[in-house]
Coordinates of C-alpha atoms in Angstrom, one line a residue:
A1 CA 0.1 0.0 0.0
A2 CA 2.7 2.4 0.9
T3 CA 4.4 1.7 -2.5
L4 CA 1.2 2.2 -4.4
L5 CA 0.7 5.5 -2.4
L6 CA 4.4 6.8 -3.2
S7 CA 3.7 5.8 -6.9
R8 CA 0.6 8.1 -7.2
C9 CA 2.5 11.1 -5.3
L10 CA 5.2 10.8 -7.9
L11 CA 2.9 10.8 -10.8
K12 CA 1.3 14.1 -9.5
M13 CA 4.8 15.7 -8.8
V14 CA 5.6 14.7 -12.5
K15 CA 2.5 16.1 -13.9
G16 CA 3.1 19.4 -11.9
N17 CA 6.6 19.8 -13.1
I18 CA 7.9 19.3 -9.3
V19 CA 11.6 18.2 -9.2
V20 CA 11.4 14.6 -7.8
P21 CA 14.3 13.8 -5.3
E22 CA 16.7 11.5 -6.8
E23 CA 16.3 8.7 -3.9
I24 CA 12.7 8.5 -4.3
L25 CA 13.0 8.2 -8.2
S26 CA 15.6 5.3 -7.7
F27 CA 13.4 3.5 -5.2
C28 CA 10.5 3.5 -7.8
C29 CA 12.4 2.7 -10.8
N30 CA 14.0 -0.5 -9.0
G31 CA 11.3 -2.6 -9.6
L32 CA 9.0 -1.5 -6.4
Q33 CA 10.4 -4.5 -4.6
G34 CA 9.6 -3.2 -1.0
S35 CA 11.6 -1.5 1.5
T36 CA 13.2 -4.9 3.0
S37 CA 14.5 -6.2 -0.4
S38 CA 18.2 -5.1 -1.5
P39 CA 19.3 -4.7 -4.9
R40 CA 20.5 -8.0 -6.6
A41 CA 24.1 -8.4 -6.4
R42 CA 25.9 -8.9 -9.8
D43 CA 27.6 -12.2 -10.3
P44 CA 31.5 -12.0 -10.5
G45 CA 32.4 -11.1 -14.1
E46 CA 28.8 -10.1 -15.1
R47 CA 28.7 -6.8 -17.0
E48 CA 26.0 -4.0 -16.2
E49 CA 24.0 -3.4 -19.2
A50 CA 24.4 0.1 -20.8
P51 CA 21.0 2.2 -20.4
G52 CA 18.8 1.4 -23.2
A53 CA 20.7 -1.9 -24.1
M54 CA 18.7 -5.1 -24.7
A55 CA 19.7 -8.1 -22.9
S56 CA 20.4 -10.9 -25.2
P57 CA 22.0 -14.1 -24.3
S58 CA 25.0 -15.0 -26.5
P59 CA 26.4 -18.5 -26.9
P60 CA 29.5 -19.3 -25.7
G61 CA 32.3 -18.8 -28.1
N62 CA 36.1 -19.6 -28.1
P63 CA 37.3 -17.1 -25.4
T64 CA 40.5 -16.4 -27.4
E65 CA 38.8 -15.3 -30.5
V66 CA 39.6 -11.9 -31.7
Q67 CA 37.8 -10.1 -34.6
M68 CA 39.0 -7.1 -36.5
S69 CA 37.4 -5.1 -39.2
Q70 CA 39.3 -2.4 -41.0
L71 CA 38.1 -0.1 -43.9
V72 CA 40.8 0.3 -46.5
L73 CA 41.7 4.0 -46.8
P74 CA 43.9 5.7 -49.5
C75 CA 46.5 6.0 -46.9
H76 CA 46.6 2.1 -46.8
T77 CA 47.1 1.5 -50.4
N78 CA 49.8 1.3 -53.1
H79 CA 49.9 3.0 -56.3
R80 CA 47.1 0.8 -57.9
G81 CA 44.7 1.7 -55.1
E82 CA 45.1 -1.7 -53.6
L83 CA 45.8 -2.7 -49.9
S84 CA 49.2 -2.7 -49.3
T85 CA 50.5 -6.3 -48.0
G86 CA 52.6 -4.8 -45.5
Q87 CA 49.7 -2.9 -43.9
L88 CA 47.6 -6.1 -44.1
L89 CA 50.6 -8.1 -42.3
K90 CA 50.3 -5.4 -39.6
W91 CA 46.7 -5.8 -39.1
I92 CA 47.3 -9.8 -38.9
D93 CA 49.9 -9.7 -36.4
T94 CA 48.2 -7.3 -34.4
A95 CA 44.9 -9.3 -34.3
A96 CA 46.8 -12.6 -33.8
C97 CA 48.9 -11.0 -30.7
L98 CA 45.6 -10.0 -29.2
S99 CA 44.5 -13.3 -29.3
A100 CA 47.4 -14.8 -27.9
E101 CA 47.5 -12.3 -25.1
R102 CA 44.2 -13.2 -24.4
H103 CA 44.9 -16.7 -23.7
A104 CA 48.2 -16.2 -22.1
G105 CA 47.0 -13.2 -19.8
C106 CA 50.6 -11.8 -20.3
P107 CA 52.6 -10.1 -22.9
C108 CA 53.3 -12.3 -26.1
V109 CA 55.9 -11.8 -28.9
T110 CA 55.8 -13.2 -32.4
A111 CA 57.9 -16.0 -33.1
S112 CA 57.2 -17.1 -36.6
M113 CA 54.6 -16.7 -39.2
D114 CA 54.0 -19.7 -41.5
D115 CA 53.8 -19.5 -45.4
I116 CA 50.9 -17.1 -46.6
Y117 CA 49.4 -17.4 -49.8
F118 CA 47.4 -14.4 -51.0
E119 CA 44.3 -15.3 -53.2
H120 CA 43.0 -11.8 -54.1
T121 CA 43.8 -8.1 -53.8
I122 CA 41.7 -5.7 -51.7
S123 CA 40.6 -2.3 -53.1
V124 CA 39.9 1.2 -51.3
G125 CA 36.7 1.2 -49.9
Q126 CA 36.4 -2.3 -49.1
V127 CA 36.5 -3.9 -45.4
V128 CA 39.1 -6.4 -44.4
N129 CA 37.8 -8.8 -41.7
I130 CA 40.2 -10.6 -39.7
K131 CA 39.4 -13.6 -37.3
A132 CA 42.2 -14.9 -35.0
K133 CA 42.0 -17.5 -32.3
V134 CA 44.6 -19.8 -30.5
N135 CA 44.3 -23.3 -31.9
R136 CA 46.5 -25.1 -29.4
A137 CA 48.9 -24.1 -26.3
F138 CA 52.2 -25.9 -25.9
N139 CA 54.6 -25.3 -23.0
S140 CA 55.4 -21.7 -23.6
S141 CA 54.3 -21.2 -27.2
M142 CA 51.0 -21.4 -28.9
E143 CA 49.6 -21.5 -32.4
V144 CA 47.2 -18.8 -33.7
G145 CA 45.1 -19.4 -36.7
I146 CA 44.1 -16.4 -38.8
Q147 CA 41.5 -16.1 -41.3
V148 CA 41.3 -12.9 -43.6
S149 CA 38.6 -11.9 -45.8
Y150 CA 37.5 -9.0 -47.5
E151 CA 34.0 -7.4 -47.8
D152 CA 32.4 -5.2 -50.4
L153 CA 30.0 -3.0 -48.5
C154 CA 28.3 -1.7 -51.9
S155 CA 27.6 -5.4 -53.2
G156 CA 27.7 -7.4 -50.1
K157 CA 30.1 -9.7 -51.6
H158 CA 32.7 -11.7 -49.2
C159 CA 35.7 -13.4 -50.5
S160 CA 38.7 -15.1 -48.7
I161 CA 42.0 -13.3 -48.8
C162 CA 44.6 -15.9 -47.1
K163 CA 44.9 -18.2 -44.1
A164 CA 47.8 -18.0 -41.8
Y165 CA 49.3 -19.7 -38.8
A166 CA 51.3 -17.7 -36.1
T167 CA 53.4 -18.9 -33.4
F168 CA 53.5 -16.9 -30.3
V169 CA 55.7 -17.1 -27.1
A170 CA 54.3 -15.7 -23.7
Q171 CA 57.0 -13.6 -21.8
G172 CA 56.9 -13.1 -18.1
P173 CA 59.0 -10.6 -16.3
S174 CA 62.6 -9.7 -17.8
G175 CA 61.5 -12.1 -20.9
S176 CA 61.5 -15.1 -18.8
K177 CA 59.2 -18.0 -20.5
V178 CA 55.8 -18.5 -19.1
K179 CA 54.0 -22.0 -19.0
L180 CA 50.7 -21.8 -20.7
K181 CA 47.5 -23.4 -19.5
P182 CA 46.2 -26.0 -22.1
L183 CA 43.3 -25.0 -24.4
T184 CA 40.3 -27.3 -24.7
P185 CA 38.5 -27.0 -28.0
Q186 CA 34.8 -27.1 -28.2
T187 CA 33.6 -27.3 -31.9
E188 CA 34.6 -29.9 -34.5
E189 CA 36.3 -27.2 -36.4
E190 CA 38.5 -26.2 -33.0
K191 CA 39.2 -30.0 -32.4
I192 CA 40.5 -30.6 -35.9
E193 CA 42.6 -27.5 -35.8
H194 CA 44.0 -28.5 -32.3
S195 CA 45.0 -32.1 -33.4
I196 CA 46.6 -30.8 -36.5
A197 CA 48.4 -28.1 -34.8
A198 CA 51.0 -30.7 -33.4
E199 CA 51.6 -31.7 -37.0
R200 CA 52.2 -28.3 -38.2
R201 CA 54.6 -27.7 -35.2
R202 CA 56.6 -30.8 -36.3
M203 CA 56.7 -29.5 -39.9
R204 CA 58.1 -26.2 -38.7
L205 CA 60.8 -27.8 -36.8
V206 CA 62.0 -29.9 -39.7
H207 CA 61.9 -27.1 -42.3
K208 CA 65.5 -26.4 -42.5
D209 CA 66.5 -30.0 -42.7
T210 CA 64.1 -30.5 -45.6
L211 CA 65.7 -27.7 -47.3
K212 CA 69.2 -29.2 -46.8
D213 CA 68.2 -32.7 -47.9
L214 CA 66.7 -31.4 -50.9
L215 CA 69.8 -29.4 -51.8
T216 CA 72.1 -32.3 -51.3
R217 CA 69.9 -34.3 -53.7
S218 CA 69.6 -31.8 -56.4
S219 CA 72.1 -31.1 -59.1
Q220 CA 74.7 -28.7 -58.5
E221 CA 74.8 -27.3 -62.1
T222 CA 74.0 -23.8 -62.7
A223 CA 71.3 -22.9 -65.4
Q224 CA 72.3 -21.3 -68.5
L225 CA 72.6 -17.3 -67.9
E226 CA 70.5 -16.3 -70.8
T227 CA 67.1 -14.6 -70.7
R228 CA 64.0 -16.2 -72.2
D229 CA 64.0 -13.6 -75.2
G230 CA 67.9 -14.4 -76.1
S231 CA 69.3 -11.2 -74.5
V232 CA 72.0 -11.2 -71.6
A233 CA 70.5 -12.2 -68.1
V234 CA 70.1 -9.5 -65.4
P235 CA 72.8 -9.4 -62.9
A236 CA 71.4 -10.0 -59.6
E237 CA 73.4 -7.3 -58.1
K238 CA 71.0 -4.6 -60.0
T239 CA 68.2 -5.7 -57.8
R240 CA 69.9 -5.3 -54.5
V241 CA 68.1 -2.9 -51.9
E242 CA 69.3 -1.7 -48.6
S243 CA 67.3 0.5 -46.3
V244 CA 67.2 1.6 -42.7
E245 CA 64.6 2.4 -40.3
L246 CA 64.6 4.2 -36.9
V247 CA 62.2 2.3 -34.5
L248 CA 60.0 4.9 -32.8
P249 CA 57.4 4.5 -30.0
P250 CA 54.6 4.2 -32.7
H251 CA 56.4 1.2 -34.1
A252 CA 56.6 -0.7 -30.7
N253 CA 54.3 -2.6 -28.5
H254 CA 53.5 -1.9 -24.9
Q255 CA 56.7 -3.8 -23.9
G256 CA 58.9 -1.4 -26.2
N257 CA 59.6 -4.2 -28.5
T258 CA 59.0 -3.5 -32.4
F259 CA 55.7 -5.0 -33.7
G260 CA 56.3 -7.9 -35.7
G261 CA 54.0 -6.8 -38.2
Q262 CA 55.7 -3.6 -38.5
I263 CA 59.0 -5.5 -39.3
M264 CA 57.0 -7.5 -41.8
A265 CA 55.7 -4.4 -43.2
W266 CA 59.2 -2.9 -44.0
M267 CA 60.6 -6.3 -45.2
E268 CA 57.8 -6.3 -47.7
N269 CA 58.5 -2.7 -48.9
V270 CA 62.2 -3.6 -49.7
A271 CA 61.3 -6.8 -51.3
T272 CA 58.9 -5.0 -53.8
I273 CA 61.4 -2.4 -54.7
A274 CA 63.9 -5.4 -55.5
A275 CA 61.4 -7.1 -57.7
S276 CA 60.5 -4.0 -59.5
R277 CA 64.2 -3.5 -60.4
L278 CA 64.3 -6.8 -62.2
C279 CA 60.9 -6.5 -64.3
H280 CA 60.6 -2.6 -64.5
A281 CA 57.1 -2.9 -63.5
H282 CA 55.0 -3.1 -60.6
P283 CA 54.9 -6.7 -59.0
T284 CA 52.3 -8.3 -57.0
L285 CA 53.2 -10.3 -53.9
R286 CA 51.7 -14.0 -54.2
A287 CA 53.4 -15.9 -51.3
I288 CA 55.7 -15.3 -48.2
E289 CA 57.6 -18.2 -46.9
M290 CA 57.8 -18.7 -43.1
F291 CA 58.9 -15.7 -41.2
H292 CA 61.1 -16.8 -38.3
F293 CA 61.9 -14.1 -35.6
R294 CA 65.4 -14.8 -34.2
G295 CA 65.4 -12.0 -31.7
P296 CA 63.7 -8.7 -30.6
S297 CA 64.4 -5.1 -31.4
Q298 CA 63.5 -2.1 -29.4
V299 CA 62.5 1.6 -29.6
G300 CA 65.7 3.4 -30.6
D301 CA 67.1 0.5 -32.8
R302 CA 68.2 1.2 -36.3
L303 CA 66.8 -1.8 -38.6
V304 CA 68.7 -2.4 -41.8
L305 CA 66.7 -4.1 -44.5
K306 CA 68.4 -6.0 -47.3
A307 CA 66.6 -7.4 -50.3
I308 CA 67.9 -9.2 -53.5
V309 CA 66.3 -11.2 -56.3
N310 CA 67.7 -14.7 -55.7
N311 CA 66.0 -16.4 -58.7
A312 CA 63.5 -15.8 -61.5
F313 CA 61.5 -18.5 -62.8
K314 CA 59.2 -18.3 -65.9
N315 CA 56.2 -16.5 -64.4
S316 CA 57.5 -15.8 -60.8
M317 CA 60.5 -14.6 -58.8
E318 CA 61.8 -15.2 -55.2
V319 CA 63.1 -12.2 -53.4
G320 CA 65.2 -12.8 -50.4
V321 CA 65.0 -10.2 -47.5
C322 CA 66.6 -9.9 -44.2
A323 CA 66.4 -7.4 -41.2
E324 CA 69.4 -6.6 -38.9
A325 CA 69.3 -4.3 -36.0
Y326 CA 71.8 -2.1 -34.2
D327 CA 71.3 0.3 -31.2
Q328 CA 73.9 2.9 -32.0
E329 CA 75.0 5.0 -35.1
M330 CA 79.0 3.8 -34.6
S331 CA 78.0 0.3 -33.5
I332 CA 79.7 -2.3 -35.7
S333 CA 78.1 -5.5 -34.6
R334 CA 74.5 -6.2 -36.0
R335 CA 71.9 -8.6 -34.8
H336 CA 70.0 -10.7 -37.2
I337 CA 66.4 -10.2 -36.4
N338 CA 64.4 -11.7 -39.5
S339 CA 64.7 -13.4 -42.9
A340 CA 62.0 -14.3 -45.3
F341 CA 61.5 -15.3 -49.0
M342 CA 58.8 -13.6 -51.0
T343 CA 57.4 -14.6 -54.4
F344 CA 56.1 -12.1 -56.8
V345 CA 54.6 -12.2 -60.1
V346 CA 53.8 -9.3 -62.6
L347 CA 50.5 -9.2 -64.3
D348 CA 49.6 -8.2 -67.6
Q349 CA 46.2 -6.1 -68.3
E350 CA 44.3 -9.4 -68.4
G351 CA 45.6 -10.4 -64.8
Q352 CA 47.8 -13.0 -66.2
P353 CA 51.4 -13.7 -65.2
R354 CA 54.2 -12.2 -67.7
T355 CA 57.2 -13.9 -68.5
L356 CA 60.2 -12.7 -66.5
P357 CA 63.9 -12.3 -67.6
M358 CA 66.3 -14.6 -65.8
V359 CA 68.8 -13.9 -63.3
A360 CA 72.4 -14.0 -63.3
P361 CA 73.5 -14.9 -59.8
E362 CA 76.6 -13.2 -58.1
P363 CA 79.5 -15.6 -57.4
G364 CA 79.7 -17.4 -54.1
D365 CA 76.8 -16.7 -51.9
G366 CA 74.5 -15.6 -54.9
E367 CA 74.9 -18.9 -56.6
R368 CA 74.1 -20.6 -53.3
R369 CA 70.9 -18.6 -52.8
Y370 CA 70.2 -19.2 -56.5
R371 CA 70.0 -23.0 -56.0
E372 CA 68.4 -22.7 -52.6
A373 CA 65.4 -20.7 -54.3
S374 CA 64.8 -23.5 -56.8
A375 CA 64.6 -26.0 -53.9
R376 CA 62.4 -23.7 -52.0
K377 CA 60.2 -23.5 -55.2
K378 CA 59.8 -27.1 -55.3
I379 CA 59.0 -27.4 -51.4
R380 CA 56.4 -24.6 -51.7
L381 CA 54.8 -26.3 -54.5
D382 CA 54.7 -29.6 -52.7
R383 CA 53.6 -27.9 -49.5
K384 CA 50.8 -25.9 -51.2
Y385 CA 49.6 -28.9 -53.2
V386 CA 49.5 -31.5 -50.4
V387 CA 48.8 -29.3 -47.5
S388 CA 46.7 -26.5 -48.9
C389 CA 44.3 -28.4 -51.0
K390 CA 41.0 -29.6 -49.9
Q391 CA 41.1 -33.3 -49.0
T392 CA 38.7 -34.1 -51.7
E393 CA 40.8 -32.5 -54.3
V394 CA 43.9 -34.6 -53.3
P395 CA 44.3 -37.4 -55.8
L396 CA 44.3 -40.8 -54.2
S397 CA 48.0 -41.8 -54.9
V398 CA 50.5 -38.9 -54.4
P399 CA 53.7 -39.3 -56.0
W400 CA 56.6 -40.0 -53.6
D401 CA 59.6 -37.8 -53.6
Q402 CA 62.2 -37.8 -51.0
S403 CA 62.1 -34.0 -51.0
N404 CA 58.5 -33.8 -50.1
K405 CA 58.4 -36.5 -47.6
V406 CA 57.6 -34.2 -44.6
Y407 CA 54.5 -32.8 -46.5
L408 CA 53.3 -36.0 -47.4
S409 CA 53.7 -37.4 -44.0
Y410 CA 51.9 -34.3 -42.6
N411 CA 49.0 -34.9 -45.0
N412 CA 48.9 -38.4 -44.2
V413 CA 48.5 -38.0 -40.3
S414 CA 46.3 -34.8 -40.6
A415 CA 43.8 -36.4 -42.8
L416 CA 43.6 -39.1 -40.2
K417 CA 43.4 -36.6 -37.3
T418 CA 40.6 -34.6 -39.3
L419 CA 38.7 -37.8 -39.8
V420 CA 38.9 -38.7 -35.9
A421 CA 37.7 -35.3 -34.9
K422 CA 34.7 -35.2 -37.0
A423 CA 31.3 -35.2 -35.3
N424 CA 28.2 -37.0 -36.2
W425 CA 29.5 -40.5 -36.0
A426 CA 26.5 -43.0 -35.6
L427 CA 26.6 -46.3 -33.9
A428 CA 26.0 -48.9 -36.5
R429 CA 26.6 -52.1 -34.6
E430 CA 27.9 -53.3 -31.0
K431 CA 28.9 -56.7 -30.4
E432 CA 30.3 -57.5 -27.0
K433 CA 33.3 -55.1 -26.6
V434 CA 33.5 -54.0 -30.4
R435 CA 31.8 -50.9 -31.6
M436 CA 31.3 -49.9 -34.9
Y437 CA 30.5 -46.4 -36.2
T438 CA 29.8 -44.8 -39.5
L439 CA 30.1 -41.5 -41.0
E440 CA 28.2 -40.2 -44.1
E441 CA 29.4 -36.9 -45.9
D442 CA 29.7 -35.9 -49.5
K443 CA 30.7 -38.9 -51.7
F444 CA 32.7 -40.5 -48.7
L445 CA 31.6 -43.3 -46.3
S446 CA 33.9 -43.7 -43.2
F447 CA 34.0 -46.4 -40.7
R448 CA 35.3 -46.4 -37.0
I449 CA 35.8 -49.6 -35.0
E450 CA 36.8 -49.4 -31.5
M451 CA 37.3 -51.5 -28.5
S452 CA 39.3 -51.5 -25.2
V453 CA 42.3 -53.9 -25.1
H454 CA 44.2 -55.0 -22.0
I455 CA 47.4 -53.7 -23.1
A456 CA 49.6 -50.7 -22.7
A457 CA 49.2 -48.1 -25.2
D458 CA 52.7 -47.9 -26.2
R459 CA 52.8 -51.6 -26.8
A460 CA 49.9 -51.7 -29.1
F461 CA 51.3 -48.8 -30.9
S462 CA 54.3 -50.7 -31.5
L463 CA 52.7 -53.9 -32.7
L464 CA 50.2 -52.1 -34.9
S465 CA 52.5 -49.6 -36.7
D466 CA 54.6 -52.7 -38.1
L467 CA 52.5 -53.7 -41.3
R468 CA 54.8 -56.7 -41.9
R469 CA 52.7 -58.2 -39.0
R470 CA 49.3 -57.3 -40.3
Q471 CA 48.8 -60.6 -41.9
E472 CA 48.9 -62.4 -38.4
W473 CA 45.6 -60.9 -37.7
D474 CA 44.1 -59.4 -40.9
R475 CA 43.0 -62.4 -43.3
H476 CA 42.9 -59.5 -46.1
Y477 CA 46.5 -59.5 -46.0
A478 CA 48.8 -61.8 -47.9
S479 CA 51.9 -60.1 -47.4
A480 CA 53.5 -56.5 -46.5
E481 CA 57.2 -55.8 -47.6
L482 CA 59.0 -52.6 -46.2
V483 CA 60.6 -51.3 -49.4
Q484 CA 61.7 -47.9 -48.0
Q485 CA 62.4 -46.8 -44.3
V486 CA 62.0 -43.0 -44.9
D487 CA 62.9 -42.2 -41.2
D488 CA 62.2 -43.2 -37.8
D489 CA 58.5 -42.3 -38.2
D490 CA 57.5 -43.2 -41.8
M491 CA 57.8 -46.3 -43.8
I492 CA 56.7 -47.2 -47.2
Y493 CA 55.4 -50.9 -47.7
H494 CA 54.2 -52.7 -50.6
V495 CA 51.0 -54.8 -49.5
V496 CA 49.6 -57.6 -51.5
S497 CA 46.1 -58.4 -50.5
Q498 CA 44.1 -61.8 -50.5
T499 CA 41.2 -59.9 -51.9
L500 CA 40.5 -60.6 -55.6
S501 CA 39.6 -57.7 -58.0
S502 CA 36.8 -57.6 -60.4
E503 CA 39.7 -58.7 -62.8
N504 CA 40.0 -61.7 -60.8
K505 CA 43.6 -60.7 -59.8
P506 CA 45.0 -60.1 -56.3
Q507 CA 45.2 -56.4 -55.2
D508 CA 48.5 -54.7 -54.3
F509 CA 49.0 -51.4 -52.6
V510 CA 51.9 -49.0 -51.9
I511 CA 51.3 -47.5 -48.6
L512 CA 53.0 -44.8 -46.5
A513 CA 52.7 -45.6 -42.8
S514 CA 53.4 -42.5 -40.5
R515 CA 53.5 -43.0 -36.8
R516 CA 53.2 -40.4 -34.2
K517 CA 53.6 -40.6 -30.4
P518 CA 51.4 -38.3 -28.3
C519 CA 52.3 -34.6 -28.4
S520 CA 50.9 -33.8 -24.9
K521 CA 48.6 -35.7 -22.3
G522 CA 45.3 -36.6 -23.8
D523 CA 46.6 -37.2 -27.3
P524 CA 46.2 -40.5 -29.1
Y525 CA 49.1 -42.8 -30.5
V526 CA 48.7 -42.4 -34.2
V527 CA 49.4 -44.8 -37.1
A528 CA 48.1 -43.4 -40.4
F529 CA 48.0 -44.9 -43.8
R530 CA 47.6 -43.6 -47.4
S531 CA 48.7 -44.7 -50.8
V532 CA 51.7 -43.3 -52.7
T533 CA 53.1 -43.7 -56.3
L534 CA 56.5 -45.2 -55.9
P535 CA 58.8 -45.1 -59.0
T536 CA 60.4 -48.7 -57.9
H537 CA 57.1 -50.4 -57.5
P538 CA 54.9 -49.3 -60.5
A539 CA 51.6 -51.1 -61.4
S540 CA 52.1 -54.6 -62.6
S541 CA 50.2 -57.0 -64.9
G542 CA 49.8 -59.6 -62.1
F543 CA 48.0 -57.2 -59.7
T544 CA 45.2 -54.8 -59.7
R545 CA 46.7 -51.6 -58.2
G546 CA 44.7 -50.6 -55.1
E547 CA 44.4 -47.3 -53.2
T548 CA 43.5 -46.1 -49.8
L549 CA 42.8 -42.6 -49.2
C550 CA 42.9 -42.4 -45.2
S551 CA 43.0 -45.0 -42.8
G552 CA 44.8 -45.9 -39.7
F553 CA 44.8 -46.5 -35.9
C554 CA 44.4 -44.0 -32.9
I555 CA 45.3 -45.7 -29.5
W556 CA 44.2 -43.9 -26.2
P557 CA 45.8 -44.9 -22.9
E558 CA 42.9 -45.6 -20.4
S559 CA 45.1 -46.7 -17.6
E560 CA 48.8 -48.2 -17.5
E561 CA 47.5 -51.5 -18.8
M562 CA 44.4 -50.7 -20.6
S563 CA 44.0 -48.9 -24.2
K564 CA 41.2 -47.8 -26.3
V565 CA 42.2 -48.9 -29.9
A566 CA 40.2 -47.5 -32.7
Y567 CA 40.5 -48.1 -36.5
Y568 CA 39.3 -45.7 -39.1
N569 CA 38.9 -46.1 -42.8
Q570 CA 37.6 -43.4 -45.2
A571 CA 36.0 -45.5 -48.1
T572 CA 36.9 -44.3 -51.6
P573 CA 34.0 -43.6 -54.2
G574 CA 34.8 -47.0 -55.9
Y575 CA 34.3 -48.8 -52.8
L576 CA 30.9 -47.3 -52.0
N577 CA 28.9 -49.7 -54.4
Y578 CA 30.2 -52.8 -52.7
V579 CA 29.3 -51.1 -49.2
T580 CA 25.8 -50.2 -50.3
T581 CA 24.9 -53.8 -51.4
N582 CA 26.8 -55.5 -48.4
V583 CA 26.3 -53.4 -45.3
A584 CA 25.5 -56.4 -43.0
G585 CA 28.6 -58.6 -44.4
L586 CA 30.7 -55.6 -44.1
S587 CA 30.1 -55.0 -40.7
S588 CA 30.3 -58.6 -39.7
N589 CA 33.8 -58.6 -41.6
F590 CA 35.0 -55.7 -39.7
C591 CA 34.1 -57.0 -36.3
A592 CA 35.6 -60.3 -36.9
T593 CA 38.6 -58.7 -38.0
F594 CA 39.1 -56.4 -35.0
E595 CA 38.5 -59.4 -32.6
A596 CA 41.5 -61.0 -34.4
C597 CA 43.4 -57.8 -33.8
E598 CA 42.8 -58.1 -30.1
K599 CA 43.9 -61.7 -29.9
F600 CA 47.0 -60.6 -31.6
L601 CA 47.6 -58.0 -29.2
L602 CA 47.2 -59.9 -26.3
K603 CA 49.1 -62.7 -27.6
N604 CA 52.2 -60.7 -28.5
K605 CA 52.3 -58.2 -25.7
E606 CA 54.4 -60.3 -23.2
D607 CA 57.0 -61.1 -26.3
L608 CA 57.1 -57.5 -26.9
I609 CA 58.0 -56.6 -23.2
M610 CA 60.7 -59.1 -23.3
R611 CA 62.3 -57.9 -26.5
L612 CA 62.1 -54.3 -25.0
Q613 CA 63.5 -55.2 -21.9
N614 CA 66.6 -56.9 -23.7
L615 CA 67.4 -53.9 -25.8

């Protein structure tokens, strides 16, 4: 009653233009709950709504996700009115750093940036949308995935520009390393990126060894120093560029270190000048090979940026660029900050790459850079072909080449991990301990068969990764011969199957088997299989050559003596006709084979223990 009376008094005061005391107005506007009810206390972390804001619950997302939108203005562009790649690199690095620091809770620095392939150019007036989020945290470093697209505000068109992966390191006081908390992926996409991040990290660590291995195998002969139109080749010395930049406060982050994106932008600038000196035209940057920061630079440093065309191919050229720092004008010693290799093309009026003149390398280091550029081109093509293509666009049997072993191994394992992380697996059959699941998508039908086995995960991993023993439990295998020991983790086998083809011939396969131990707690042991084409083992008239796109084992430890063993197989299109006509028989076949696998593991685990103890 008192509340109702007070409300009527307030109404009369408002009609009579009488000033209402703030305490009374506050009392009446807080829901008229009665004098004994205190205002509801906000939960910790709850944000107070702004006046007039409409409360709308938002679905929980990745807490590390950062979204940035930038309108491309004339000050961001080059002479063609297109967004400068250097400016784009600044924005990419800034968004990625914000995401990394959101997870780490402390300052982070850019350690490296993986290869970037630019698909389109961006014009004035368009909007650049950047989304960055942490894919996986390791000990003190983390991988941040970045997706860049542009938006045309007039037409509403959206288009992808590039996808990048950056590695950041968390830093504590005085530059000390910080141990990062693990990241738990939520969505199917996040689970896939989290799983494959370990493979990308492995590929980064062996990148230098891959280049060295290719150089030792490649021919040491120098190509003819003639231009493609018959004139004398352009000396590489004529493309050399050297520039210096003074690091000022606007170029640095909150720790006083130069922004990684700013250094990348300066490097792109001198590389573009070097490329222009070769072709006497305005080049377009198509790709940047991995940036690797070797050390920091601070406000007050002078950065010396050097660039030169290392090699020119028919339609593209590689420019090598490096950044060195010194802190005083009279300083003799310089610190190596960064090196990168950028690929440029020159487009004609129809947007097609023009033919470029050849380069005459300088003696000594110039000839070394010339050969290395050819090796990097091969690696780049292999990596882009194997890693960047969609899974459905990769041929079943990829040609095997020792120089691309790292990327074929990466694709082999990442394809299996991608399949493992997919959602919507449907339970098709359960027989005692064996469970069989299916997954239908596009033109593929995938199978997963799993069970718990009384064996330690590392022992099951050792037994199942040797295909030479597969015929002991899998009646489909007649023999498996190890034809090439690639390294400790990758082997190539020639497998002969008991199954007869429609031509009434036994099938044979050339299979790359890639093994991986867990990268961190919670990861499985992985054994991945895929077909490759090996020159020493071509298809023969006595067999029907079969192909497997993606299959393999994942083994999770459940305890010291128990493991969950799962086998995955992505059926190829040619296999689907059989599947649809004999689902029941296929299911029974899979389960029987897996039960035989369990007996094999239990029978041989003690023998394996004895052999390991005798090593």
